[in-house]
């Protein structure tokens, strides 16, 4: 199914007053909703090398706890977006590695700069504070009752991320509208009253200047997919290194749209970790480099008493492997790629080779074997090219060494339509040209 071009400008809106939007409420699944994502570094004029460095650092920063940090994709409103009188636009970083959705909020005593106005709940008739004893508040780990500052037992949260980013604020409810802000066609908007979100007053960390906060698309009860009771959502990320074409995210997409990929759809179970409800765990069984499956026991990729495991994440840039696996991958690439290794310096922790000025040097294939599914990674999803300071061409591996957790980052998911089938607890993926979706 092809949606009209206009639909590609759908935005995520938090209206402070929802007067104009006469959407049947209570079920965001009424219509599939399409939103646009742009890369956090898009349009900043960074070189490939700077981009990669930032991505590597960002991945590094967030490794200790999977809970995001900064991510690829702030939901980006159309320039002419207007959701009706009193509507407040927000521009959120899309993160499947965390649950809380938040945006910077007045009076914003300690906020980072943003181009959009801060959210002002007092101008909204649909906005309310959540009490401490609400179930939404209880599902957050670090909360206190805001007796002193906000009075009346409102829910005050502290939410931290793996890279030490933090947001502190109060948990509120508001009507949230997803959809195309431009024009009068409201038929493709979906609106949901009473969505819990963080009104962030003290926000500190590696948040992109483009954003106003973060959209938590994790698996926990407070995440947007959980609150919107989505059956599924999907995204298709355009190439990060070669241009800044917007990516797409779809909520409750129709099944036929999904089948437009250019290869067979692969499906694997989503696994739950009782000790951490947020991440999307997968059952990874093994890795092939070239034609040889690495001699790694499956247990290395599995959850061990709630720790380790394999996770697919939109908020981590490049792939993380346990040290023992990374060593084998590195050795395999060293054996296959007949080029001099670049001393790890400007490239950070990544393995890079010095490449001839032109041509496409041979690199071995990389295949991930999941329960029931095989992911043949296109070359662009694990190898990238950068020029060093002297203008020499390097090719680098977009994989790094982490702790016991294996993370499939957004670099590995480029030009792949990835479907999170929450209803059936499955993840599907198919190669796709994401700029054409
Ligand atoms: C706190 O709640 C009480 C009872 O609902 C109400 O009378 C009072 O005005 C509230 N105070 C504030 C500051 O909101
Ligand atoms: C996603 O969910 C919607 C709403 O339930 C459903 O109609 C659609 O078939 C689902 N899409 C896929 C690909 O499962
Ligand atoms: C599993 O983790 C819990 C909590 O950290 C710990 O108390 C327990 O001993 C662990 N069990 C095993 C078998 O390691
Ligand atoms: C490594 O970095 C140092 C300091 O930035 C620099 O002087 C040196 O030339 C670099 N070496 C290589 C091989 O790039």
Short mmCIF file of C-alpha atoms in Angstrom, two decimals, residues 5-12 33-42 71-78 92 94 234-251 257 314 410-411 413-418 432-437:
data_model
loop_
_atom_site.label_atom_id
_atom_site.label_comp_id
_atom_site.label_asym_id
_atom_site.label_seq_id
_atom_site.Cartn_x
_atom_site.Cartn_y
_atom_site.Cartn_z
CA UNK A 5 3.39 11.79 -0.21
CA UNK A 6 1.90 14.08 2.34
CA UNK A 7 1.77 11.27 4.82
CA UNK A 8 5.50 11.26 4.93
CA UNK A 9 5.41 14.46 6.88
CA UNK A 10 3.62 13.04 9.85
CA UNK A 11 4.83 14.43 13.09
CA UNK A 12 4.61 13.63 16.73
CA UNK A 33 0.56 6.33 11.63
CA UNK A 34 3.69 7.30 9.85
CA UNK A 35 6.37 9.54 11.27
CA UNK A 36 9.61 10.80 9.94
CA UNK A 37 12.94 10.35 11.63
CA UNK A 38 16.11 12.22 10.90
CA UNK A 39 19.55 11.27 12.04
CA UNK A 40 20.68 13.29 15.05
CA UNK A 41 23.78 14.34 13.17
CA UNK A 42 22.03 15.08 9.91
CA UNK A 71 19.98 7.87 19.39
CA UNK A 72 19.67 8.06 15.70
CA UNK A 73 16.40 9.52 15.20
CA UNK A 74 14.54 12.43 16.63
CA UNK A 75 10.98 12.51 15.46
CA UNK A 76 11.08 15.51 13.28
CA UNK A 77 8.12 17.75 12.69
CA UNK A 78 7.35 19.18 9.31
CA UNK A 92 11.83 13.51 20.35
CA UNK A 94 13.43 7.72 19.11
CA UNK A 234 8.26 -0.73 12.63
CA UNK A 235 11.02 1.45 11.34
CA UNK A 236 13.15 1.64 8.28
CA UNK A 237 16.41 3.51 8.77
CA UNK A 238 18.09 5.15 5.81
CA UNK A 239 21.86 4.98 5.41
CA UNK A 240 23.52 6.99 8.17
CA UNK A 241 26.81 7.70 6.47
CA UNK A 242 25.66 8.67 3.02
CA UNK A 243 23.32 11.57 3.29
CA UNK A 244 20.53 12.56 5.53
CA UNK A 245 17.41 11.25 3.91
CA UNK A 246 14.69 10.89 6.51
CA UNK A 247 13.82 7.48 7.90
CA UNK A 248 10.35 6.23 8.61
CA UNK A 249 8.59 4.87 11.65
CA UNK A 250 5.18 3.30 11.38
CA UNK A 251 2.75 2.50 14.15
CA UNK A 257 3.09 -2.44 3.37
CA UNK A 314 17.52 1.83 17.81
CA UNK A 410 21.10 1.00 14.28
CA UNK A 411 24.09 0.90 11.93
CA UNK A 413 19.75 -2.07 10.71
CA UNK A 414 20.16 0.39 7.86
CA UNK A 415 17.96 -0.22 4.86
CA UNK A 416 16.09 -2.87 6.71
CA UNK A 417 12.43 -2.70 7.57
CA UNK A 418 12.29 -3.92 11.15
CA UNK A 432 14.34 -2.58 2.01
CA UNK A 433 15.21 0.72 0.40
CA UNK A 434 14.21 2.89 3.29
CA UNK A 435 14.30 6.19 1.41
CA UNK A 436 11.64 4.78 -0.92
CA UNK A 437 9.30 3.45 1.72
#
